[in-house]
mmCIF file of N, CA and C in Angstrom:
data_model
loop_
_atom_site.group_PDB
_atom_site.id
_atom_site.type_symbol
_atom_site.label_atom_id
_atom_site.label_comp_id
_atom_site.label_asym_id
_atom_site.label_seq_id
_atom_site.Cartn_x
_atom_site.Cartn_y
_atom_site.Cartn_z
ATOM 1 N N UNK A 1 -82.417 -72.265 -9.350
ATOM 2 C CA UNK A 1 -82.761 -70.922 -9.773
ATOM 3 C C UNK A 1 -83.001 -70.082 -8.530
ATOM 4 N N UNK A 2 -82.436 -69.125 -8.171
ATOM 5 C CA UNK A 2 -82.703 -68.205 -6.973
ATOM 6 C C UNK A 2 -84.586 -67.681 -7.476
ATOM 7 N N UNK A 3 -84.745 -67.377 -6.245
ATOM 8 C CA UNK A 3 -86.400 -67.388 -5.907
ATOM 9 C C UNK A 3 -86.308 -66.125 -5.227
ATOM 10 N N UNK A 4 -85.117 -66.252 -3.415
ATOM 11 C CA UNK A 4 -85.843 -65.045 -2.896
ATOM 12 C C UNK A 4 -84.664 -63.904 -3.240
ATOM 13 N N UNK A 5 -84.805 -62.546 -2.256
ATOM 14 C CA UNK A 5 -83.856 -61.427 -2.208
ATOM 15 C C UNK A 5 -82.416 -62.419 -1.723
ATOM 16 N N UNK A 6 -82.917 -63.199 -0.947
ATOM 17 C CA UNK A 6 -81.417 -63.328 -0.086
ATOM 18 C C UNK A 6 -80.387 -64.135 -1.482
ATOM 19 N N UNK A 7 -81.408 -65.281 -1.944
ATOM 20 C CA UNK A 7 -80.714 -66.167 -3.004
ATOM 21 C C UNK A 7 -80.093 -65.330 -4.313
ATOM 22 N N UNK A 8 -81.336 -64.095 -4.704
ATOM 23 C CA UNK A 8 -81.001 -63.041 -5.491
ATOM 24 C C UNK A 8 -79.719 -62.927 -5.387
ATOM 25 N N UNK A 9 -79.317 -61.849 -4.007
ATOM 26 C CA UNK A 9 -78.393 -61.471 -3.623
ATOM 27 C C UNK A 9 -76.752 -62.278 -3.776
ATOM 28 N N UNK A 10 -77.426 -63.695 -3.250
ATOM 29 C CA UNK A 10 -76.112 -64.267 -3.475
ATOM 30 C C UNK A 10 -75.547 -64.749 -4.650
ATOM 31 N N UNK A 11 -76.610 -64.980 -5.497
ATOM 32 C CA UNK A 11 -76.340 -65.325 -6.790
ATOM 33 C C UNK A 11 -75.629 -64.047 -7.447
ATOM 34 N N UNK A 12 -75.827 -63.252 -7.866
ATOM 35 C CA UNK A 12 -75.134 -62.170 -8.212
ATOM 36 C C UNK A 12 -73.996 -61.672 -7.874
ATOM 37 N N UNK A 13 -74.068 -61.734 -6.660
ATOM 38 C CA UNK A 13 -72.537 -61.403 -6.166
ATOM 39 C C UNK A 13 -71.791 -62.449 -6.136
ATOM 40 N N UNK A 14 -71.884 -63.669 -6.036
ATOM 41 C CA UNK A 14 -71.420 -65.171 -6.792
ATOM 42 C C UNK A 14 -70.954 -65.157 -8.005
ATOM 43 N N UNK A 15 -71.176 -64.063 -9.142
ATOM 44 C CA UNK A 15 -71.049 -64.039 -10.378
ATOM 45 C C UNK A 15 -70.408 -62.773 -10.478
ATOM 46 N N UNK A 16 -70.409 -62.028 -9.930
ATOM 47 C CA UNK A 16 -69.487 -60.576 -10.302
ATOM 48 C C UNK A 16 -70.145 -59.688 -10.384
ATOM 49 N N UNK A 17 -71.545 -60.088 -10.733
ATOM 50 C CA UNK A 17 -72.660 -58.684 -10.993
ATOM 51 C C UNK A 17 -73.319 -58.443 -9.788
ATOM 52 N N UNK A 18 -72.529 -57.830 -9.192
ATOM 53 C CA UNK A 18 -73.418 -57.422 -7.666
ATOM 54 C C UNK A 18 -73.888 -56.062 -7.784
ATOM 55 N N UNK A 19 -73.993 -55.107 -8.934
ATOM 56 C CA UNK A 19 -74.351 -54.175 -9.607
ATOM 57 C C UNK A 19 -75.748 -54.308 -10.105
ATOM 58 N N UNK A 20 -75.894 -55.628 -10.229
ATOM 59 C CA UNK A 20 -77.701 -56.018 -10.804
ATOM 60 C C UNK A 20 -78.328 -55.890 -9.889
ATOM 61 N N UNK A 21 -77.579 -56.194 -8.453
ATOM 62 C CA UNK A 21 -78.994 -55.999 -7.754
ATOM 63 C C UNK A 21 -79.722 -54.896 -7.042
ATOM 64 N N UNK A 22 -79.178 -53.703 -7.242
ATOM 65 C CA UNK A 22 -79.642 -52.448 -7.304
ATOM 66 C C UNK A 22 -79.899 -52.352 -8.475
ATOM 67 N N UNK A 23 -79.515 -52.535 -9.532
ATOM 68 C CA UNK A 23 -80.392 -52.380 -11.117
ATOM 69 C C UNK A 23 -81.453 -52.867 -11.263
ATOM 70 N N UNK A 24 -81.815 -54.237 -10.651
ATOM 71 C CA UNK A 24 -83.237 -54.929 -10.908
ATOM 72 C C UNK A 24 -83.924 -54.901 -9.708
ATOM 73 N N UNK A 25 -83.440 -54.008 -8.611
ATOM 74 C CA UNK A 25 -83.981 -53.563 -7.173
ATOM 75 C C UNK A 25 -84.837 -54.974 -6.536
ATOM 76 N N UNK A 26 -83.603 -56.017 -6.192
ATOM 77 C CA UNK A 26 -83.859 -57.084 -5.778
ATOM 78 C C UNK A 26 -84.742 -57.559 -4.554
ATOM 79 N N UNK A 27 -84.249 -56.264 -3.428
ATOM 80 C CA UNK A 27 -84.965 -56.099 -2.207
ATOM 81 C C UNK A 27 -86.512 -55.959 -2.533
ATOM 82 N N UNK A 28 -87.057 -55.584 -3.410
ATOM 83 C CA UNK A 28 -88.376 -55.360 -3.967
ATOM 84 C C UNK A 28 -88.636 -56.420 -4.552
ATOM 85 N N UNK A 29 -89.841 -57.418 -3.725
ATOM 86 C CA UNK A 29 -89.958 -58.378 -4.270
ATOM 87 C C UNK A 29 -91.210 -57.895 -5.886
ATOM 88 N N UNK A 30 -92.074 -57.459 -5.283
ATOM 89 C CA UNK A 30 -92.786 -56.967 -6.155
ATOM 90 C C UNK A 30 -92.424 -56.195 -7.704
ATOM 91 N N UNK A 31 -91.139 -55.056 -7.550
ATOM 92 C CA UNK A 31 -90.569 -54.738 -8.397
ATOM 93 C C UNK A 31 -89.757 -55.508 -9.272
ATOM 94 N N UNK A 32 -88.715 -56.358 -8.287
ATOM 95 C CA UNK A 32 -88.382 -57.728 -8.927
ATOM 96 C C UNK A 32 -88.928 -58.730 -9.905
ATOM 97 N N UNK A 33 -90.083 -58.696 -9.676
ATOM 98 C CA UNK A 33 -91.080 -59.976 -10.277
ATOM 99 C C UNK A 33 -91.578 -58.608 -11.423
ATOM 100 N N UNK A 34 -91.445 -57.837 -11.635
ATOM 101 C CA UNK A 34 -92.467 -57.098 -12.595
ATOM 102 C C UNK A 34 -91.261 -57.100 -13.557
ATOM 103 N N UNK A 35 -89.301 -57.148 -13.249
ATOM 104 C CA UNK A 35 -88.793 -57.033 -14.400
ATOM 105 C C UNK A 35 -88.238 -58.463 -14.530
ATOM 106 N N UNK A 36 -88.872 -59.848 -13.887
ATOM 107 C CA UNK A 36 -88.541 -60.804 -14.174
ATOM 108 C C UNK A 36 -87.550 -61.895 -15.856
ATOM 109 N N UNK A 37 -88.743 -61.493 -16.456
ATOM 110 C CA UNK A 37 -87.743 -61.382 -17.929
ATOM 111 C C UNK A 37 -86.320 -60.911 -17.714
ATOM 112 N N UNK A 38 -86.275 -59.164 -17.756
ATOM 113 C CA UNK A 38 -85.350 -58.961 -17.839
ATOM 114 C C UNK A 38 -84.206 -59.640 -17.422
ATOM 115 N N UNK A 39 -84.443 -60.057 -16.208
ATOM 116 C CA UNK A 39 -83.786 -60.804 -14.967
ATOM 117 C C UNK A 39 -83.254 -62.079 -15.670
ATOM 118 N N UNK A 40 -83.892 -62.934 -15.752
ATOM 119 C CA UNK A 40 -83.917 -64.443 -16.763
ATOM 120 C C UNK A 40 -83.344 -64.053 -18.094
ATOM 121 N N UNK A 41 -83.690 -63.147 -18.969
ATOM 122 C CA UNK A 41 -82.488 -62.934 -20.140
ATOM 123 C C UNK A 41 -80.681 -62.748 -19.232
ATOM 124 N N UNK A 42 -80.771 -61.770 -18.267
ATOM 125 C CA UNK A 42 -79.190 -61.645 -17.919
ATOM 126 C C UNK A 42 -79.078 -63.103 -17.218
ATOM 127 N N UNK A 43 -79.619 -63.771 -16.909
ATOM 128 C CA UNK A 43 -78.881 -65.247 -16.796
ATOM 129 C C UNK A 43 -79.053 -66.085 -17.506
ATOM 130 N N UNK A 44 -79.791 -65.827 -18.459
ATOM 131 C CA UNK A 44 -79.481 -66.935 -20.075
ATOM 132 C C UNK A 44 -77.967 -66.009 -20.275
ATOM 133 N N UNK A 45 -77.360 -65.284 -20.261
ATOM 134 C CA UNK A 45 -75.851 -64.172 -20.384
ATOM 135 C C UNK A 45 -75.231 -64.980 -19.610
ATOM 136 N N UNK A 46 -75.727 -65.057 -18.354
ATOM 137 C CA UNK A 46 -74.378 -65.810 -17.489
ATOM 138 C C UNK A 46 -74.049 -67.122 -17.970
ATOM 139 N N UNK A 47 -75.368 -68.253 -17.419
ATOM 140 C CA UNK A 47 -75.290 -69.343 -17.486
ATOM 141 C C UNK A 47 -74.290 -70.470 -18.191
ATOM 142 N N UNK A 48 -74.205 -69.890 -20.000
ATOM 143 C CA UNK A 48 -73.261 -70.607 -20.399
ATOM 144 C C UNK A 48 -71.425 -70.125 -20.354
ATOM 145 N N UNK A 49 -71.160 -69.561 -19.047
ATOM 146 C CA UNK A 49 -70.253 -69.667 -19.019
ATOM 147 C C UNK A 49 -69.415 -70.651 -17.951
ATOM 148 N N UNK A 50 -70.068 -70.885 -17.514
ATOM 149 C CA UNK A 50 -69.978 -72.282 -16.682
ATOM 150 C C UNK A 50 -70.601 -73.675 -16.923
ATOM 151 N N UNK A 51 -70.053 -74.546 -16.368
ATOM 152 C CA UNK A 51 -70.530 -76.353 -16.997
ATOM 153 C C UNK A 51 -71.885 -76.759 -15.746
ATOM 154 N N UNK A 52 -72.627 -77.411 -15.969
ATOM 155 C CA UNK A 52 -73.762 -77.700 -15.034
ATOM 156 C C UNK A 52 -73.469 -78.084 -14.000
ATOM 157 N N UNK A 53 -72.545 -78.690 -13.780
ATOM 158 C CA UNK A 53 -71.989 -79.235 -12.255
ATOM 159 C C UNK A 53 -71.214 -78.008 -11.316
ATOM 160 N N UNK A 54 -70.622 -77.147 -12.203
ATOM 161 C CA UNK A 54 -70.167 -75.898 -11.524
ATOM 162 C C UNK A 54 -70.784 -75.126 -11.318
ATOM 163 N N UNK A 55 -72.433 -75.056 -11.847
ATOM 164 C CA UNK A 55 -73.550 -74.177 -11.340
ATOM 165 C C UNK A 55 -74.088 -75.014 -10.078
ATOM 166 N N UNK A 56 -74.326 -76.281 -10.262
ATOM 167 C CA UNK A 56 -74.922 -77.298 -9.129
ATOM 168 C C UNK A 56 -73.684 -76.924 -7.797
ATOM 169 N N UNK A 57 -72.596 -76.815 -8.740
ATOM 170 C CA UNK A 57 -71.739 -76.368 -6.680
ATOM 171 C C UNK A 57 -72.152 -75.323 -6.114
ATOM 172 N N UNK A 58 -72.059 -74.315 -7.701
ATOM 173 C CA UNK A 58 -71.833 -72.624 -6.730
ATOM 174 C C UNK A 58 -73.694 -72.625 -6.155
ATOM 175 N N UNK A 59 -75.077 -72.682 -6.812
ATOM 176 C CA UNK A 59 -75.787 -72.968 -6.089
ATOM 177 C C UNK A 59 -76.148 -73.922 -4.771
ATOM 178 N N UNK A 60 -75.485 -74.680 -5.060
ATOM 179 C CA UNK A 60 -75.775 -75.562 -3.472
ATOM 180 C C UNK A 60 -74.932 -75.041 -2.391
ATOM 181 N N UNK A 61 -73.594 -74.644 -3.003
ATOM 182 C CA UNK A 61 -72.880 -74.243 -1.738
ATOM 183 C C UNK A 61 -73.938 -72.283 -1.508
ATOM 184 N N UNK A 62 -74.333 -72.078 -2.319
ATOM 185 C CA UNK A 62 -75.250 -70.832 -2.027
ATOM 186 C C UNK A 62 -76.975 -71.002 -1.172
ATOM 187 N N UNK A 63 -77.189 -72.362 -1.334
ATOM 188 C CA UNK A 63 -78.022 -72.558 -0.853
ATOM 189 C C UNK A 63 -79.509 -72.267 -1.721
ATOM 190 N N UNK A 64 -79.158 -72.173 -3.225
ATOM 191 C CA UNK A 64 -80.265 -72.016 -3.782
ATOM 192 C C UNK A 64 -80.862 -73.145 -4.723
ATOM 193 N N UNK A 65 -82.236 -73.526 -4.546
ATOM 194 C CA UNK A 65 -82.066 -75.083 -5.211
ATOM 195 C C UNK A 65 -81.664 -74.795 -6.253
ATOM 196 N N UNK A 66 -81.627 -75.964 -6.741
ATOM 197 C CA UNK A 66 -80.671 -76.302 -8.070
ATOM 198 C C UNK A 66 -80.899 -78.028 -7.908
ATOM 199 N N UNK A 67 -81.323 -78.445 -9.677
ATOM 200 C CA UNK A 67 -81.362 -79.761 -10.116
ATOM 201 C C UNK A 67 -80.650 -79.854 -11.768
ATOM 202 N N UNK A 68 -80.243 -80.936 -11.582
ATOM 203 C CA UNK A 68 -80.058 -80.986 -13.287
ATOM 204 C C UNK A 68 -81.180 -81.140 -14.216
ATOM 205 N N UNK A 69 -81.006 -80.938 -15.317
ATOM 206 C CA UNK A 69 -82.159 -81.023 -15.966
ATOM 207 C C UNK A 69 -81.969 -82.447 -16.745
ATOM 208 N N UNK A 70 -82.696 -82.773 -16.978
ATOM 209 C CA UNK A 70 -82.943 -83.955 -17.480
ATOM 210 C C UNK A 70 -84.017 -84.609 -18.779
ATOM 211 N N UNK A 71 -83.447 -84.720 -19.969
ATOM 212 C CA UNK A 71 -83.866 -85.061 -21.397
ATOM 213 C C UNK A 71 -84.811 -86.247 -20.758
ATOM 214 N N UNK A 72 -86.050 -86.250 -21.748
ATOM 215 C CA UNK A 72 -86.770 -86.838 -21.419
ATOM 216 C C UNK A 72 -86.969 -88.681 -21.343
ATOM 217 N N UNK A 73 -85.607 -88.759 -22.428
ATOM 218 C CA UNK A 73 -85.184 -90.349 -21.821
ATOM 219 C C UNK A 73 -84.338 -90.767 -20.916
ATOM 220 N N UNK A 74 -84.130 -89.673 -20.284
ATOM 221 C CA UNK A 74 -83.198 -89.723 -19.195
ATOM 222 C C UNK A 74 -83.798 -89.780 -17.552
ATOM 223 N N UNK A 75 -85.403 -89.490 -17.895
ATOM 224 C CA UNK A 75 -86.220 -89.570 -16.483
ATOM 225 C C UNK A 75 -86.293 -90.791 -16.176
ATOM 226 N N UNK A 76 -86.413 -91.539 -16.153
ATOM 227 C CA UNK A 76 -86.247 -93.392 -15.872
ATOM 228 C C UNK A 76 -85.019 -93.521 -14.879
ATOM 229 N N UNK A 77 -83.875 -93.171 -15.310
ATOM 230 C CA UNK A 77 -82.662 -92.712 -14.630
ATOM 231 C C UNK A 77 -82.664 -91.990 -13.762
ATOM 232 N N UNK A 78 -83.581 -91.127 -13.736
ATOM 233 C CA UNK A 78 -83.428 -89.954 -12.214
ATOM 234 C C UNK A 78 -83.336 -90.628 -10.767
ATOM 235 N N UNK A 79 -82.464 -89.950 -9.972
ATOM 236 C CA UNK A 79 -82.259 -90.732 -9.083
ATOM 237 C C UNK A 79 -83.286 -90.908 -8.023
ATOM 238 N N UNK A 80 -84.233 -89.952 -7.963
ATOM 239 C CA UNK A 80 -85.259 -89.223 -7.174
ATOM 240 C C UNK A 80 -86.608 -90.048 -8.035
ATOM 241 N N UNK A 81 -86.561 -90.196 -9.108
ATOM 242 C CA UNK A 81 -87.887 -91.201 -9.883
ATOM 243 C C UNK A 81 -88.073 -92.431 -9.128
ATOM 244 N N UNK A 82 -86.218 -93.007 -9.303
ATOM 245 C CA UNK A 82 -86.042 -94.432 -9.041
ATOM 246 C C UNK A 82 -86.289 -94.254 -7.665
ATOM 247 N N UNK A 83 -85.811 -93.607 -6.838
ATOM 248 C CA UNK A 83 -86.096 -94.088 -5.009
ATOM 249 C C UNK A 83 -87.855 -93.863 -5.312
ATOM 250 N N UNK A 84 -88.752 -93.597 -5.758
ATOM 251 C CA UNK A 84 -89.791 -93.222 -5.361
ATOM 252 C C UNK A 84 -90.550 -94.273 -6.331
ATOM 253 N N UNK A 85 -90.079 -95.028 -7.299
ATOM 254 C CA UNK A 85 -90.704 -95.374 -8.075
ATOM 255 C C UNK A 85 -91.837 -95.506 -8.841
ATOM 256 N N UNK A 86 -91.518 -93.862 -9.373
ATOM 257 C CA UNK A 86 -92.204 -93.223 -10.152
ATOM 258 C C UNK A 86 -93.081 -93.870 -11.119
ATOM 259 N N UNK A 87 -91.879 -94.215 -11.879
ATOM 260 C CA UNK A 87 -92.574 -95.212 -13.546
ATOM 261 C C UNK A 87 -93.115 -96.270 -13.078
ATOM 262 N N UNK A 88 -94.075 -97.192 -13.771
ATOM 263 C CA UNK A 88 -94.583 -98.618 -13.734
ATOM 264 C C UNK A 88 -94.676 -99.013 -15.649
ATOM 265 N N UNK A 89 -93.861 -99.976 -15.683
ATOM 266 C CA UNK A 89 -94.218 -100.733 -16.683
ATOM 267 C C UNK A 89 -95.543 -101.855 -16.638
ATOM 268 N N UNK A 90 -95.859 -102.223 -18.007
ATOM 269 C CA UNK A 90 -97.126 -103.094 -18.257
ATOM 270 C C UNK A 90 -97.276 -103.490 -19.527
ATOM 271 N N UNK A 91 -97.773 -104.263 -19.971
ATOM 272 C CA UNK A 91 -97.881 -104.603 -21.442
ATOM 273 C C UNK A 91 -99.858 -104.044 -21.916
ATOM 274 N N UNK A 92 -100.030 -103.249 -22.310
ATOM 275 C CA UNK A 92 -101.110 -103.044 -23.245
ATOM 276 C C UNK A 92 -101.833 -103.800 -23.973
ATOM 277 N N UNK A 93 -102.718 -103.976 -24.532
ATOM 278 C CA UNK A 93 -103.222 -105.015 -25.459
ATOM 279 C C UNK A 93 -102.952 -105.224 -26.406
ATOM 280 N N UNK A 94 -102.769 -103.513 -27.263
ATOM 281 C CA UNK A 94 -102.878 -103.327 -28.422
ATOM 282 C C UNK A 94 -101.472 -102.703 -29.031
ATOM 283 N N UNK A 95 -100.555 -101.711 -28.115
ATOM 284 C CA UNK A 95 -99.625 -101.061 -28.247
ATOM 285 C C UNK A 95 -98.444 -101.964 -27.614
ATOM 286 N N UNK A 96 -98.071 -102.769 -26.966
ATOM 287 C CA UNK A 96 -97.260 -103.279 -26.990
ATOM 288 C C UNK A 96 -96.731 -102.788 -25.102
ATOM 289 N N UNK A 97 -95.659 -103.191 -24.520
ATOM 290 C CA UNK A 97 -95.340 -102.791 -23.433
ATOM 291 C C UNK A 97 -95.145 -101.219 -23.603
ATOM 292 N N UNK A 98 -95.074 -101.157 -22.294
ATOM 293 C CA UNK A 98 -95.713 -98.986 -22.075
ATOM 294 C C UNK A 98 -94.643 -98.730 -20.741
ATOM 295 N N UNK A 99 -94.379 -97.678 -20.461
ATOM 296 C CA UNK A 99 -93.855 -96.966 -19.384
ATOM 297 C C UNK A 99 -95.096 -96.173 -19.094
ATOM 298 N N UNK A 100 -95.308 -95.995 -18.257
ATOM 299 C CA UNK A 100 -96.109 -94.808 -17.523
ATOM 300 C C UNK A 100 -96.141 -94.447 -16.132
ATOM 301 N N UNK A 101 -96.592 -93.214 -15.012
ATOM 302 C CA UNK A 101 -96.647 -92.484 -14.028
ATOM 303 C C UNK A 101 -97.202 -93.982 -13.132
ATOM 304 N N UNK A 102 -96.832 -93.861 -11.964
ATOM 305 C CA UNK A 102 -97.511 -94.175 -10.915
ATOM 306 C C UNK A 102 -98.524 -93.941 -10.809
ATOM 307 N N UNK A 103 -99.727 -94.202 -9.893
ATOM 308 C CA UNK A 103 -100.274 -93.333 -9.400
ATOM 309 C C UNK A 103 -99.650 -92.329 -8.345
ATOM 310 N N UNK A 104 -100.367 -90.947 -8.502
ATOM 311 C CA UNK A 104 -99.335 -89.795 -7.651
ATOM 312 C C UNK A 104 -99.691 -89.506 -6.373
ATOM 313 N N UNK A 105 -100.468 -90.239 -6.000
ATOM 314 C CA UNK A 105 -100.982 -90.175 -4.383
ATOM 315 C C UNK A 105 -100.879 -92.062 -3.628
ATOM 316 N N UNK A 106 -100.296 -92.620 -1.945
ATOM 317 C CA UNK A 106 -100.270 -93.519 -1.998
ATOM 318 C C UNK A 106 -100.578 -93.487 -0.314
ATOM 319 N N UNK A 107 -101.434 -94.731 -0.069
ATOM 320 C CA UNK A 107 -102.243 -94.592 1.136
ATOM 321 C C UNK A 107 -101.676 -95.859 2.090
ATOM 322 N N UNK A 108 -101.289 -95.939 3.355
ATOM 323 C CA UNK A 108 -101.257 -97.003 3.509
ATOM 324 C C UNK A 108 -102.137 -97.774 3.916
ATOM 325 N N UNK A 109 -103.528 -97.481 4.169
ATOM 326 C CA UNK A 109 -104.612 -98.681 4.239
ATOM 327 C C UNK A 109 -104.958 -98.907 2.861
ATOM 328 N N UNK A 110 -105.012 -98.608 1.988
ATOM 329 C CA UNK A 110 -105.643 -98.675 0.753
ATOM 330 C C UNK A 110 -104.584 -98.194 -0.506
ATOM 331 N N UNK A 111 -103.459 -99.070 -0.354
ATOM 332 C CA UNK A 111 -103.177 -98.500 -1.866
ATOM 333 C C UNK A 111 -103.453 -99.114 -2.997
ATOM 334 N N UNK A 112 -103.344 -97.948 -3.829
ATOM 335 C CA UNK A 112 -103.343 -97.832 -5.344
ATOM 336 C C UNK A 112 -102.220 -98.643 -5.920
ATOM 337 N N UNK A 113 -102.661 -98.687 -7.096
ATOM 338 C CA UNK A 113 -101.996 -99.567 -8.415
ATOM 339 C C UNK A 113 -102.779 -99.064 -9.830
ATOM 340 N N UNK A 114 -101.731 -99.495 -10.585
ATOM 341 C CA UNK A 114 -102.169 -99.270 -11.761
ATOM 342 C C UNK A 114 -102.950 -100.780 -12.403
ATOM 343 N N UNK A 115 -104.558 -101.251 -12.125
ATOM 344 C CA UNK A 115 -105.178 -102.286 -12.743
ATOM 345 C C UNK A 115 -105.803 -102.522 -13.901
ATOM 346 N N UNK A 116 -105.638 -101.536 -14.798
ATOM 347 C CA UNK A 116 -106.199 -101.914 -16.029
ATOM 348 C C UNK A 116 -105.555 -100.956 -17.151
ATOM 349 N N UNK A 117 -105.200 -101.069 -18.228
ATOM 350 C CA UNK A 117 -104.674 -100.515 -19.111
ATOM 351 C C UNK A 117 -105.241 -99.185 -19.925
ATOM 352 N N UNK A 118 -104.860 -98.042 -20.158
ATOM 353 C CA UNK A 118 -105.252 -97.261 -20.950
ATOM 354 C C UNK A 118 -106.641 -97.621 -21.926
ATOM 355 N N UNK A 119 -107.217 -97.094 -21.877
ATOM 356 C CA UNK A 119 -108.475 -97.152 -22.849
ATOM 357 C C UNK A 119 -108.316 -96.873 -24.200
ATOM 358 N N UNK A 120 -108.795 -97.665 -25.235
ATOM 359 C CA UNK A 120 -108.496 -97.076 -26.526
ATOM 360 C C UNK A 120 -109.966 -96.482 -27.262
ATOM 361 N N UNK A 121 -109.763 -95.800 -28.036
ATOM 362 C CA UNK A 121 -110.796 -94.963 -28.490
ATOM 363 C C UNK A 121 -112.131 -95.774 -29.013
ATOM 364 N N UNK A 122 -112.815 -95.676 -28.167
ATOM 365 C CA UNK A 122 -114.545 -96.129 -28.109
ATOM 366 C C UNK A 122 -114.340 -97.790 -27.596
ATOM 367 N N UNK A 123 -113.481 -97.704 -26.269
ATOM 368 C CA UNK A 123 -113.178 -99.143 -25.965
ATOM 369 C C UNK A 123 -114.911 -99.336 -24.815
ATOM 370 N N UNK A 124 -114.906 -98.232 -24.433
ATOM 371 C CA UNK A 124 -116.064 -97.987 -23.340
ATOM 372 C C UNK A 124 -117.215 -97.578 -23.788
ATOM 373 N N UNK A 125 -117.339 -97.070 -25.307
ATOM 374 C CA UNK A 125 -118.584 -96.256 -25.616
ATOM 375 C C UNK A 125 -119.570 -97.294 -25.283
ATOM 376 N N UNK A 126 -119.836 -98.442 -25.829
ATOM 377 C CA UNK A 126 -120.960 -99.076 -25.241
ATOM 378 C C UNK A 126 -121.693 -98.955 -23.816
ATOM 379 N N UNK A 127 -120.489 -99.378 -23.103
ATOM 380 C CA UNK A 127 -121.093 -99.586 -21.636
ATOM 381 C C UNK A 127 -121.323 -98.182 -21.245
ATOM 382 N N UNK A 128 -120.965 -97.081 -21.593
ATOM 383 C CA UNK A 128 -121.400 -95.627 -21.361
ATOM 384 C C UNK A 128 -122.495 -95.346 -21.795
ATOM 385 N N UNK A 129 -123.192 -95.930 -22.864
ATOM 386 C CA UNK A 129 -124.395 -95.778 -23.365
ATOM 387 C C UNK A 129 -125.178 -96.505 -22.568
ATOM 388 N N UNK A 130 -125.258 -97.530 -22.021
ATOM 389 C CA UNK A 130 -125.715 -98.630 -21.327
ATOM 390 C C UNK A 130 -125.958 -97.769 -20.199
ATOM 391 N N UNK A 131 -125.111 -97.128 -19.146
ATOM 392 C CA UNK A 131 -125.253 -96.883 -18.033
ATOM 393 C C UNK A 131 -126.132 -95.343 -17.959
ATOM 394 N N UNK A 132 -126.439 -94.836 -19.264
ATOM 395 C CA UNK A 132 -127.072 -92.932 -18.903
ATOM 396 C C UNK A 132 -128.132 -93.452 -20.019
ATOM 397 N N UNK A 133 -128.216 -94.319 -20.307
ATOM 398 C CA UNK A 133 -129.713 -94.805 -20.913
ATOM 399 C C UNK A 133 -131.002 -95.026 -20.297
ATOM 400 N N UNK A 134 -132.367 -94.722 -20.314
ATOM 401 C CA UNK A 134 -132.574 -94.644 -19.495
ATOM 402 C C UNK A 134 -133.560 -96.648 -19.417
ATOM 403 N N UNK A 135 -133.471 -97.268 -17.993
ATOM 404 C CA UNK A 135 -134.207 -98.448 -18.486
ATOM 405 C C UNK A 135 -135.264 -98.495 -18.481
ATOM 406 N N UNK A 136 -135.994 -99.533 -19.140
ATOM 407 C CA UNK A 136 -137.318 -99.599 -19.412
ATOM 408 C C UNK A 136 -138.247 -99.840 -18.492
ATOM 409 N N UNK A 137 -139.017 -99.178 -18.265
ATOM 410 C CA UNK A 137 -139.820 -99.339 -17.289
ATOM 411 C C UNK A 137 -139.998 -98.479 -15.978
ATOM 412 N N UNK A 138 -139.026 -97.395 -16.436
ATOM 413 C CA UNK A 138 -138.511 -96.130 -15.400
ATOM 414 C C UNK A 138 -139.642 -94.985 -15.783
#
């Protein structure tokens, strides 16, 4: 998705409408961002006239990011999940094996892992009562 004037710029004139960007006074970032909508409806107009990989060229060869989008059973697959290894599988107690996040921060004296499973509803209430109770003799 173009972000600045320059990406503005090229995107538009990439597409034929190099007329928008004196219409939506692109050089103005401020003015820009106030008719944003507008902006995002005329490229819901463009968009489907091209296939996703022919937007992924003309943006990359423009220099404006650009990713595919990706259905939500399709994140497992991302190529950028997998090098980073995003997901961690585990088996649950109660629900059966799970996909879930990493942890999203990773240290190298001290890393993280995922050691204990999701909590299920009032798996902890006891020991929470236990610990802000007050003991006897206080």
């Amino acid at each position: 998705m173009p972000y600045t004037e320059k990406h503005w710029n090229a995107f538009f004139n990439a597409v034929g409408k190099g007329e928008l960007i004196k219409e939506f006074d692109i050089a103005d970032r401020h003015k820009r961002n106030a008719r944003i909508q507008e902006i995002y409806a005329m490229i819901a107009e463009i968009t489907p006239l091209k296939t996703t990989d022919e937007w992924i060229a003309i943006c990359s060869e423009l220099d404006i990011p650009v990713t595919r989008i990706y259905a939500l059973e399709e994140l497992p697959e991302h190529p950028h999940l997998k090098a980073v290894d995003f997901f961690q599988e585990s088996d649950h107690p109660s629900v059966g094996h799970i996909r879930q996040f990493r942890p999203s921060v990773r240290f190298s004296d001290t890393p993280v892992s995922i050691y204990k499973h999701a909590p299920e509803l009032g798996e902890h209430t006891q020991e929470i009562l236990d610990e802000i109770r007050p003991k006897s003799g206080q």
